[in-house]
Amino acid sequence: MGSVLAAAPPSPAPAAAGGSQGVPGLVSVPPGFTMPSVSSVPPTSGSGQQSADADSPLPNPGTYEECHRKCKEVFPLQMEGVRLVVNKGLSNHFQVSHTVTLSTLGDSGYRFGSTYVGSKQTGPAESFPVMVGDMDNTGSLNAQIIHQLTSAVRSKIAIQTQQHKFVNWQCDMECRGEDFTAAVTLGNPDVLVGSGILVGHYLQSITPALALGGELVYHRRPGEEGAVTSLLGRYTGDNYVATLTLGGAGAHATYYHKASDQQSTRMQDTTASFGYQLDVPKANFLFKGTVDSNWVVGATLEKKLVPLPLTLALGAFLNHRKNKFQCGFGVTIG
Amino acid sequence: MGSVLALSSGPGHHNCPPRWERRDGRLPNPGSFHSLHRSCKDVFPQQIEGVKMILNKTLSSFFKVSHTLHLSAVSPSYYRFHVEHLQSDDYSKDKDAPALIGEMDSSGSLNAHALLHVTERVRARTVFQTQQSQFVTWQFETEYRGNDFTTAVTVANPDVLRESVILVAHFLQSVSSGLVLGGELVYHRGRAEEGGILTLAGQYSRPNWVATLNAGKGGAHASYYHRANKQIQVGVEFEASTRTQETTTSFGYQMELPEANMVFRGMINSRCIIGGVLEKRLTPLPATLIMGAFVNHRGDKLQVGLGINVG
């Protein structure tokens, strides 16, 4: 039945996909919840102030978090135990998923997730509002609401609880201009205690290939307050993207390269891990591998079993230094 | 029950040729004592853990080699080299064909079996097993196959210095076309103690099912194997031991889908262990993918395994 395209959170994974900007104290987006990947808002015509060249307007640079995400997606996720995912589309607006996880290390559990996509269509693949909710068998909740308030402003509210205790609650607002993106996030505001985190992002297209931006994180707790800034630069070539983040906590650089038509891609990361992804769409086959400077080798293989709507995933990670090994497999239906 | 090791490790599962097919009026030979429960045991999935890659290579019609690489989370990982020299081509079909088998581990553990047909009716078998540098098992067995009976004598771990030995004697007799009766006598002797245990065995077979019972002072072991149709086989097993004062009942089934090149084996246990293993032949390639998981609900433990057999 209908498939929901706008918000497609990956199945809640232990590795947090969003919020990995390398800055401590930043409220990380709950794992599995990132802004839906959106095509850039078409630049409005008639405002020639920011574009240096009137003939080719600068494109919108995308969001701040997306810069490193393309690289992270190439790396395989650590799998262990057995996982069964059943996705069911109930209508064009509503999708439901059941996940049963049997784990060798942690707890086994059942998770129920549902996604609702509204009817305000802003583009070919996006509709708003998007509401995503996820509940565990222990009562942990992940909830997110994303809504497009005006044609340039989008807002998101996200809440995460660990059983009955609230762990994360944040609200953010993002404004997309012709060739810039600005966002403000308020994380875990607590009026009673007087604490909270305020994050501001700004990303500007300088040339069609180069985008520069910055991030300011202000955190406050009773007794102390502080701010951390970091700068981001991104250069896009024909078939590669290089991103560099410099901040108070160090540097994070990613390089994403699309090697050939067969879509074999390679990544290099200054924190010294190398990952690659081999995609063979004709065989419905996706292989991701990684080698790390911590002597960790891992790989994941995903294969769609074509006549049935089934995807089989096999994965194994081996830490040579600690001599630890983990393997797992999962089946996704629907 | 006797603690004598039998040659039960092999690349594939195998069912004994059915005994009820003899038509000439004479009673068939009942086979060896170790294979009494084998048809039921073959239905159960084998516990699989970690990632195992097996590469089989046939060098000639008599010489086979296999390399095994096992990466495991709970036990040390190893590489194992296995070589078989067969005196005839039938080893995969008949476990008792003459062969020399050797297996060496990356930690230095050796496993060696030699099976000889001395004459048409007399067979000899020798087994040596070491754990790194220490010998764990050394046993010698002689088996005589008569027209409708089998006797075997095994000397296990004879140690002149420590004055210890384990002697096992087996006897099986075909009483009627479906019924086999027999017994096992285990005599063990150490410096400080000696003792003997007698176990009686009986097996009744029909074209679609086999029921076996071993009962003695050491405990009881009963198994029932049923072939429901070409695709489904079912086995039920009951084990009781007076030494550990425990009983276990297991139920297992095997489902074969030859069109899909798939075999699935599942089992459930009275110890709250549930397991399943799926084997799929990836047809254009000479490879088999094995995926299995065992859950122990009582201890809330899960073991997951993946394997690939090439060749």
XYZ file of C-alpha atoms in Angstrom:
645
model
C 0.000 0.000 0.000
C 1.110 3.580 0.189
C 4.695 4.133 1.103
C 5.755 7.118 3.106
C 8.703 8.818 1.509
C 9.107 12.072 3.310
C 10.173 10.824 6.692
C 12.054 7.597 6.608
C 13.853 7.120 9.885
C 16.260 4.225 9.669
C 15.397 1.413 12.073
C 16.604 2.614 15.466
C 20.259 1.871 15.369
C 22.761 1.970 18.193
C 25.056 4.248 16.241
C 23.607 7.708 16.247
C 23.382 8.894 12.696
C 22.689 12.528 13.389
C 24.319 14.997 15.654
C 27.829 13.732 15.105
C 29.495 17.059 14.658
C 32.253 16.315 17.104
C 31.240 18.992 19.571
C 30.571 17.909 23.145
C 27.556 19.157 24.935
C 25.458 19.317 21.833
C 22.120 17.689 22.263
C 22.401 14.848 19.826
C 19.388 14.072 17.765
C 17.888 10.802 19.003
C 19.284 7.857 17.120
C 17.374 7.095 14.028
C 15.852 10.520 13.771
C 17.307 12.973 11.347
C 15.691 15.569 9.274
C 14.141 13.933 6.282
C 16.336 14.200 3.226
C 14.853 16.940 1.187
C 15.712 18.359 -2.172
C 16.782 21.943 -1.774
C 14.047 24.552 -1.819
C 14.138 26.198 -5.268
C 15.619 29.669 -4.979
C 13.090 32.473 -5.249
C 13.654 34.643 -8.295
C 14.169 38.379 -8.156
C 16.490 38.865 -5.209
C 19.885 39.474 -6.721
C 21.548 40.711 -3.528
C 23.231 37.539 -2.384
C 24.075 35.933 -5.720
C 27.222 37.362 -7.211
C 26.343 36.125 -10.680
C 22.848 36.999 -11.859
C 22.896 34.272 -14.519
C 23.416 31.260 -12.210
C 21.878 31.675 -8.776
C 23.671 29.907 -5.946
C 21.930 26.795 -4.728
C 20.711 26.332 -1.216
C 23.443 24.517 0.650
C 21.259 22.065 2.527
C 21.228 21.681 6.257
C 24.178 21.700 8.594
C 23.665 18.149 9.794
C 23.487 16.707 6.329
C 27.074 17.608 5.548
C 28.629 14.702 7.327
C 25.698 12.390 6.904
C 26.435 11.344 3.354
C 29.747 9.987 4.474
C 28.377 8.253 7.542
C 25.806 6.408 5.497
C 28.505 4.435 3.757
C 29.729 2.821 6.950
C 28.088 -0.430 8.042
C 26.100 -0.572 11.250
C 27.244 -2.954 13.915
C 24.815 -5.862 13.969
C 24.407 -8.482 16.608
C 21.736 -10.980 17.410
C 18.678 -11.530 15.337
C 16.325 -8.820 14.169
C 13.003 -9.118 12.434
C 11.343 -6.029 11.025
C 7.880 -5.988 9.539
C 6.886 -2.801 7.763
C 3.306 -2.282 6.845
C 1.881 0.612 4.905
C -1.658 1.178 6.013
C -2.422 4.013 3.641
C -0.691 6.744 1.714
C -0.310 8.687 4.914
C 0.264 6.041 7.519
C 2.965 3.440 7.956
C 3.579 1.102 10.824
C 6.549 -1.076 11.729
C 7.101 -3.876 14.214
C 10.615 -4.816 15.238
C 11.550 -7.850 17.289
C 15.143 -7.945 18.427
C 16.820 -10.918 20.060
C 20.164 -9.797 21.343
C 23.220 -11.687 22.512
C 24.623 -8.811 24.547
C 21.825 -6.544 25.633
C 18.151 -6.956 26.120
C 15.809 -8.475 23.646
C 12.713 -6.490 22.949
C 9.859 -5.508 20.788
C 9.485 -2.075 19.327
C 6.479 -0.553 17.640
C 6.915 2.399 15.336
C 4.466 4.433 13.370
C 4.810 7.253 10.872
C 2.159 9.687 9.781
C 2.601 12.001 6.846
C 0.204 14.865 6.368
C -1.329 16.164 3.229
C 0.353 19.517 2.786
C 2.545 18.719 -0.191
C 5.542 20.975 -0.674
C 7.473 18.975 -3.209
C 7.425 15.761 -5.201
C 8.753 13.662 -2.349
C 7.802 15.620 0.710
C 4.636 16.169 2.563
C 4.075 17.781 5.890
C 3.397 17.516 8.803
C 5.391 14.397 9.553
C 4.847 12.650 12.858
C 7.052 9.741 13.824
C 6.602 7.763 17.014
C 8.378 4.724 18.388
C 7.665 2.779 21.544
C 9.655 0.018 23.189
C 8.453 -2.895 25.249
C 10.059 -1.242 28.281
C 8.095 1.930 27.663
C 10.825 4.063 26.107
C 9.378 6.521 23.663
C 10.874 8.390 20.719
C 8.638 10.963 19.130
C 9.167 13.599 16.514
C 6.956 16.091 14.744
C 8.215 17.981 11.702
C 6.169 20.676 10.095
C 6.705 23.202 7.356
C 5.332 26.430 8.785
C 5.877 28.635 5.743
C 7.574 28.001 2.426
C 10.961 28.796 3.934
C 10.589 27.869 7.595
C 10.457 24.367 8.951
C 10.204 23.385 12.551
C 10.715 20.193 14.479
C 9.952 18.985 17.986
C 11.606 15.826 19.260
C 11.139 13.979 22.522
C 12.929 10.926 23.831
C 12.287 9.025 27.040
C 14.078 6.150 28.683
C 11.245 4.158 30.243
C 9.404 6.866 32.144
C 12.155 9.432 32.413
C 12.497 12.178 29.835
C 15.975 12.184 28.401
C 15.746 14.559 25.457
C 13.280 17.215 24.530
C 14.152 19.708 21.898
C 12.586 22.103 19.492
C 14.169 23.613 16.454
C 13.381 26.013 13.689
C 15.097 26.114 10.318
C 14.922 28.842 7.742
C 16.018 28.196 4.172
C 16.878 31.196 2.141
C 17.934 31.433 -1.453
C 21.502 30.421 -0.826
C 21.743 30.037 2.896
C 20.299 27.974 5.690
C 19.921 29.132 9.263
C 18.667 27.028 12.141
C 18.099 27.498 15.840
C 17.674 24.606 18.232
C 16.613 24.741 21.849
C 17.555 21.549 23.642
C 16.395 20.244 27.014
C 15.151 23.584 28.299
C 14.401 23.301 31.954
C 12.780 26.368 33.461
C 12.761 25.042 37.016
C 16.447 24.226 37.132
C 17.513 26.977 34.791
C 19.418 24.865 32.337
C 19.293 24.327 28.635
C 21.242 24.203 25.424
C 20.862 26.627 22.577
C 22.407 25.832 19.200
C 22.589 28.099 16.197
C 23.637 26.943 12.728
C 24.376 28.953 9.663
C 25.437 27.669 6.275
C 26.034 29.865 3.235
C 26.803 28.985 -0.379
C 29.813 31.038 -1.507
C 30.197 29.524 -4.948
C 28.153 26.738 -6.531
C 30.649 24.246 -5.185
C 31.765 25.781 -1.898
C 29.662 26.242 1.201
C 30.861 27.738 4.463
C 29.121 27.877 7.765
C 29.373 27.882 11.468
C 27.787 26.543 14.608
C 27.427 28.152 18.002
C 26.485 26.046 20.998
C 25.539 27.817 24.203
C 24.852 25.648 27.221
C 23.772 26.732 30.634
C 23.452 24.926 33.903
C 22.913 26.349 37.395
C 26.356 27.559 38.269
C 28.044 27.495 34.904
C 27.487 28.499 31.344
C 29.615 28.270 28.245
C 29.712 28.474 24.507
C 31.488 26.449 21.846
C 31.848 27.495 18.249
C 32.883 25.523 15.242
C 33.277 26.250 11.577
C 32.276 24.093 8.655
C 33.429 24.108 5.087
C 32.196 21.908 2.270
C 33.481 21.587 -1.260
C 31.542 19.643 -3.857
C 33.260 18.393 -6.976
C 31.953 16.373 -9.905
C 31.901 13.093 -8.088
C 33.229 13.916 -4.673
C 32.319 15.887 -1.598
C 34.845 17.003 1.006
C 33.715 18.395 4.342
C 35.778 19.845 7.151
C 34.582 20.832 10.615
C 36.905 22.742 12.942
C 35.781 23.350 16.450
C 36.689 23.691 20.061
C 36.778 19.937 20.432
C 38.915 19.161 17.439
C 38.582 18.580 13.749
C 36.409 16.226 11.776
C 36.921 15.795 8.074
C 35.103 13.533 5.685
C 35.644 12.854 2.044
C 33.053 11.107 -0.048
C 33.975 9.842 -3.476
C 31.843 8.116 -6.023
C 34.266 5.902 -7.872
C 32.520 4.495 -10.879
C 29.183 3.943 -12.466
C 28.787 0.791 -10.479
C 28.559 3.113 -7.504
C 31.454 1.829 -5.532
C 32.242 4.562 -3.056
C 35.106 5.252 -0.752
C 35.448 7.402 2.293
C 38.352 8.718 4.218
C 37.959 10.175 7.637
C 40.577 12.043 9.630
C 39.621 10.017 12.649
C 41.152 7.207 10.636
C 38.436 4.891 9.569
C 37.904 3.781 6.043
C 34.597 2.573 4.797
C 33.285 1.507 1.473
C 30.002 0.576 -0.034
C 29.453 -1.677 -3.001
C 26.033 -1.497 -4.544
C 24.987 -3.933 -7.237
C 21.369 -3.024 -7.954
C 20.971 -5.713 -10.595
C 21.638 -8.387 -8.026
C 19.755 -6.441 -5.330
C 22.880 -6.541 -3.308
C 24.472 -3.941 -1.006
C 27.766 -4.509 0.747
C 29.366 -2.118 3.230
C 32.763 -2.625 4.735
C 34.929 -0.718 7.154
C 38.485 -0.778 8.459
C 39.470 1.308 11.433
C 42.647 2.556 13.013
C 41.474 0.828 16.190
C 41.944 -2.475 14.382
C 38.242 -2.966 13.895
C 37.093 -4.662 10.729
C 33.433 -4.950 9.915
C 31.080 -5.693 7.095
C 27.382 -5.803 6.366
C 25.642 -7.464 3.478
C 22.059 -6.726 2.466
C 20.225 -8.646 -0.163
C 16.694 -8.246 -1.368
C 15.128 -11.626 -1.996
C 13.321 -10.471 -5.043
C 10.042 -12.307 -5.508
C 9.214 -11.812 -1.828
C 9.241 -8.347 -0.239
C 12.068 -9.549 2.015
C 15.477 -8.118 2.724
C 18.096 -10.248 4.419
C 20.931 -8.509 6.253
C 24.048 -10.257 7.557
C 26.749 -8.467 9.498
C 29.899 -9.173 11.455
C 32.428 -7.010 13.315
C 35.813 -8.133 14.522
C 37.956 -6.129 16.902
C 41.424 -7.556 16.481
C 42.966 -5.613 19.304
C 40.522 -6.799 21.937
C 39.889 -10.073 20.143
C 36.147 -9.577 20.209
C 33.746 -10.740 17.595
C 30.113 -9.943 16.926
C 27.821 -11.231 14.251
C 24.158 -10.875 13.577
C 21.513 -11.161 10.958
C 18.149 -9.639 10.322
C 15.153 -9.966 8.101
C 13.012 -7.040 7.004
C 9.589 -7.740 5.598
C 7.858 -5.032 3.671
C 25.982 -44.621 29.256
C 29.313 -45.532 27.774
C 31.738 -42.741 27.286
C 33.158 -44.133 24.087
C 33.469 -41.777 21.171
C 32.022 -42.745 17.876
C 32.866 -41.383 14.491
C 29.925 -39.102 14.221
C 31.391 -35.918 12.821
C 30.932 -35.628 9.138
C 30.211 -33.034 6.534
C 26.574 -33.862 6.091
C 23.675 -35.502 7.766
C 22.980 -39.044 6.802
C 20.292 -41.575 7.424
C 21.093 -45.286 7.618
C 19.818 -47.355 4.749
C 16.505 -48.698 5.930
C 16.555 -52.160 7.236
C 13.112 -53.156 6.152
C 14.005 -53.359 2.515
C 15.538 -56.820 2.533
C 13.189 -59.168 0.771
C 15.013 -62.439 0.634
C 13.628 -63.739 3.899
C 16.872 -63.555 5.811
C 17.243 -61.046 8.585
C 19.460 -58.072 7.722
C 22.530 -57.039 9.602
C 21.515 -54.515 12.247
C 24.396 -52.104 11.739
C 26.554 -50.784 14.502
C 25.470 -49.891 18.014
C 26.379 -46.232 17.637
C 23.980 -45.691 14.791
C 20.897 -46.825 16.691
C 19.798 -43.294 17.545
C 21.328 -41.627 14.528
C 18.243 -41.242 12.377
C 16.590 -39.266 15.138
C 19.676 -37.231 15.963
C 20.111 -36.161 12.352
C 16.804 -34.339 12.448
C 17.948 -31.985 15.182
C 19.816 -28.786 14.284
C 23.404 -28.500 15.382
C 24.261 -25.583 17.582
C 26.004 -22.987 15.486
C 27.841 -19.986 16.840
C 29.813 -17.168 15.275
C 30.895 -17.169 11.689
C 32.237 -20.322 10.124
C 33.617 -20.663 6.661
C 34.307 -24.128 5.271
C 36.104 -24.689 2.048
C 35.944 -28.251 0.720
C 38.245 -29.362 -1.985
C 38.271 -32.745 -3.653
C 41.736 -33.463 -4.885
C 40.913 -36.830 -6.379
C 38.199 -39.443 -5.982
C 39.922 -40.754 -2.874
C 41.436 -37.647 -1.379
C 39.477 -34.800 0.150
C 40.677 -31.743 1.966
C 38.759 -29.090 3.849
C 39.730 -25.809 5.472
C 37.580 -24.387 8.229
C 37.829 -20.902 9.616
C 35.742 -20.158 12.665
C 35.328 -16.705 14.207
C 33.502 -16.915 17.455
C 32.360 -14.581 20.181
C 32.347 -17.060 23.051
C 35.195 -19.453 22.293
C 38.601 -18.783 20.744
C 38.623 -18.516 16.993
C 40.456 -21.220 15.087
C 41.528 -22.508 11.754
C 41.177 -26.205 11.151
C 42.574 -28.381 8.428
C 40.824 -31.631 7.660
C 41.970 -34.323 5.286
C 40.340 -37.596 4.300
C 41.745 -40.479 2.401
C 39.085 -42.930 1.404
C 39.660 -46.420 0.232
C 36.429 -46.349 -1.680
C 34.136 -43.648 -2.991
C 31.281 -44.277 -0.625
C 32.247 -42.430 2.503
C 29.565 -39.822 2.186
C 26.870 -42.444 1.866
C 28.096 -45.001 4.326
C 29.831 -43.800 7.434
C 31.559 -47.109 7.914
C 33.491 -47.222 4.693
C 37.226 -47.627 5.165
C 38.991 -44.301 5.497
C 41.839 -42.431 7.067
C 40.799 -39.081 8.492
C 42.964 -36.456 10.108
C 42.147 -33.046 11.463
C 44.521 -30.457 12.842
C 43.654 -27.288 14.651
C 45.419 -23.941 14.754
C 46.081 -24.598 18.441
C 47.707 -27.918 17.674
C 44.861 -30.235 18.591
C 44.760 -33.355 16.498
C 41.891 -35.641 15.696
C 42.710 -38.830 13.793
C 40.480 -41.739 12.783
C 41.495 -44.825 10.892
C 38.863 -47.228 9.708
C 39.889 -50.458 8.083
C 38.025 -53.399 6.662
C 40.313 -56.210 7.704
C 38.142 -58.841 6.077
C 34.637 -58.651 4.684
C 33.130 -59.124 8.101
C 35.741 -57.751 10.452
C 36.356 -54.024 10.783
C 38.854 -52.200 12.913
C 38.823 -48.592 13.986
C 41.378 -46.471 15.804
C 40.766 -43.020 17.186
C 43.291 -40.566 18.582
C 42.383 -37.167 19.938
C 44.647 -34.610 21.473
C 43.974 -31.272 23.088
C 47.010 -29.269 22.061
C 49.831 -31.485 23.238
C 47.962 -33.764 25.594
C 46.307 -36.972 24.505
C 42.660 -37.048 25.463
C 41.404 -40.156 23.723
C 43.073 -43.181 22.262
C 40.794 -46.040 21.503
C 40.789 -49.193 19.446
C 37.690 -50.978 18.263
C 37.053 -54.220 16.499
C 33.686 -55.083 15.020
C 32.421 -58.316 13.598
C 29.375 -58.239 11.332
C 27.588 -61.527 11.052
C 24.578 -62.322 8.921
C 22.050 -60.958 11.344
C 24.109 -59.766 14.267
C 26.949 -57.398 15.083
C 29.417 -57.560 17.907
C 32.076 -55.029 18.751
C 34.740 -54.676 21.398
C 36.347 -51.335 22.174
C 39.356 -50.613 24.324
C 39.389 -46.945 25.288
C 42.215 -45.018 26.910
C 44.264 -48.001 28.037
C 46.911 -46.660 30.345
C 49.469 -49.126 31.614
C 51.166 -46.649 33.942
C 48.004 -45.530 35.635
C 46.447 -48.965 35.366
C 43.235 -47.638 33.934
C 41.186 -48.749 30.995
C 37.640 -48.649 29.693
C 36.337 -51.721 27.923
C 33.089 -51.666 26.013
C 31.356 -54.626 24.429
C 28.364 -54.273 22.116
C 26.030 -56.849 20.752
C 23.080 -56.370 18.414
C 20.863 -59.066 17.015
C 18.083 -58.820 14.450
C 15.214 -60.716 15.985
C 12.623 -60.073 13.323
C 12.372 -57.966 10.218
C 11.696 -54.822 12.202
C 13.019 -55.621 15.656
C 16.609 -55.411 16.808
C 17.675 -56.236 20.349
C 21.026 -55.874 21.935
C 23.110 -54.679 24.783
C 26.178 -52.817 25.833
C 28.519 -53.645 28.666
C 30.916 -50.981 29.878
C 33.677 -51.954 32.223
C 35.921 -49.224 33.567
C 38.850 -49.697 35.807
C 41.040 -47.181 37.530
C 43.626 -47.452 40.254
C 41.110 -46.928 42.999
C 37.896 -48.238 41.578
C 36.371 -50.467 38.971
C 32.824 -50.979 37.818
C 30.580 -52.220 35.083
C 27.341 -50.925 33.612
C 24.994 -52.989 31.520
C 22.560 -51.334 29.124
C 19.938 -53.096 27.060
C 18.895 -51.723 23.696
C 15.973 -52.335 21.429
C 14.890 -50.837 18.162
C 11.716 -51.319 16.186
C 11.501 -49.995 12.643
C 8.711 -49.647 10.174
C 8.901 -48.023 6.740
C 7.999 -44.599 8.104
C 9.170 -44.600 11.668
C 11.811 -45.915 13.968
C 11.589 -46.252 17.748
C 14.683 -46.932 19.819
C 15.199 -47.470 23.516
C 18.363 -47.874 25.588
C 17.804 -48.621 29.251
C 20.176 -49.510 31.998
C 21.517 -48.589 35.378
C 23.155 -45.455 34.008
C 19.916 -44.069 32.678
C 17.626 -44.330 29.708
C 17.630 -42.912 26.231
C 14.547 -43.241 24.052
C 14.051 -41.792 20.608
C 11.317 -41.815 18.029
C 11.818 -40.824 14.417
C 8.969 -40.314 11.992
C 8.996 -39.423 8.347
C 5.708 -37.668 7.688
C 6.179 -37.128 3.981
C 8.962 -36.466 1.520
C 9.604 -33.079 3.026
C 9.017 -33.338 6.736
C 10.762 -35.523 9.263
C 10.138 -35.375 12.966
C 12.111 -36.655 15.924
C 11.396 -36.889 19.633
C 14.068 -37.756 22.131
C 14.054 -38.483 25.829
C 17.193 -38.758 27.899
C 17.515 -39.555 31.558
C 20.727 -39.939 33.472
C 21.074 -41.347 36.964
C 24.490 -39.776 37.351
C 23.348 -36.187 36.891
C 19.774 -36.891 38.026
C 18.337 -35.003 35.076
C 15.931 -35.736 32.295
C 15.569 -33.919 29.021
C 12.919 -34.184 26.368
C 13.537 -32.719 22.940
C 11.384 -32.320 19.912
C 12.920 -31.625 16.536
C 11.823 -31.420 12.965
C 13.405 -31.125 9.576
C 11.781 -29.558 6.569
C 13.308 -29.998 3.140
C 12.316 -27.913 0.176
C 14.360 -29.248 -2.705
C 12.798 -26.808 -5.184
C 14.043 -23.940 -3.084
C 17.300 -25.744 -2.234
C 16.553 -25.200 1.394
C 16.620 -27.342 4.519
C 15.294 -26.049 7.818
C 15.769 -27.817 11.139
C 14.107 -26.677 14.319
C 14.060 -27.925 17.846
C 12.527 -27.226 21.219
C 13.706 -28.620 24.487
C 12.477 -29.169 28.008
C 15.389 -27.012 29.142
C 13.586 -24.101 27.427
C 16.020 -24.058 24.551
C 14.619 -23.250 21.139
C 16.765 -23.375 18.063
C 16.561 -23.277 14.330
C 19.074 -23.638 11.543
C 18.454 -22.829 7.903
C 20.653 -24.165 5.141
C 20.309 -22.844 1.664
C 22.227 -23.862 -1.392
C 23.042 -20.816 -3.485
C 22.522 -22.602 -6.755
C 24.702 -21.066 -9.413
C 27.608 -21.118 -6.963
C 28.730 -24.352 -5.272
C 28.079 -22.730 -1.919
C 25.711 -23.296 0.972
C 24.658 -20.543 3.348
C 23.830 -21.586 6.899
C 22.079 -19.332 9.387
C 21.091 -20.421 12.841
C 20.057 -19.155 16.213
C 19.599 -20.841 19.583
C 17.742 -19.171 22.424
C 17.895 -20.362 26.000
C 14.871 -18.741 27.549
C 15.717 -19.791 31.045
C 19.043 -18.016 31.059
C 17.897 -15.475 28.454
C 20.868 -16.238 26.268
C 21.037 -16.114 22.533
C 23.577 -17.664 20.207
C 23.659 -16.648 16.586
C 25.665 -18.303 13.876
C 26.396 -17.809 10.214
C 28.243 -20.177 8.000
C 29.178 -20.644 4.444
C 30.315 -23.923 2.917
C 32.058 -23.711 -0.383
C 32.592 -26.800 -2.473
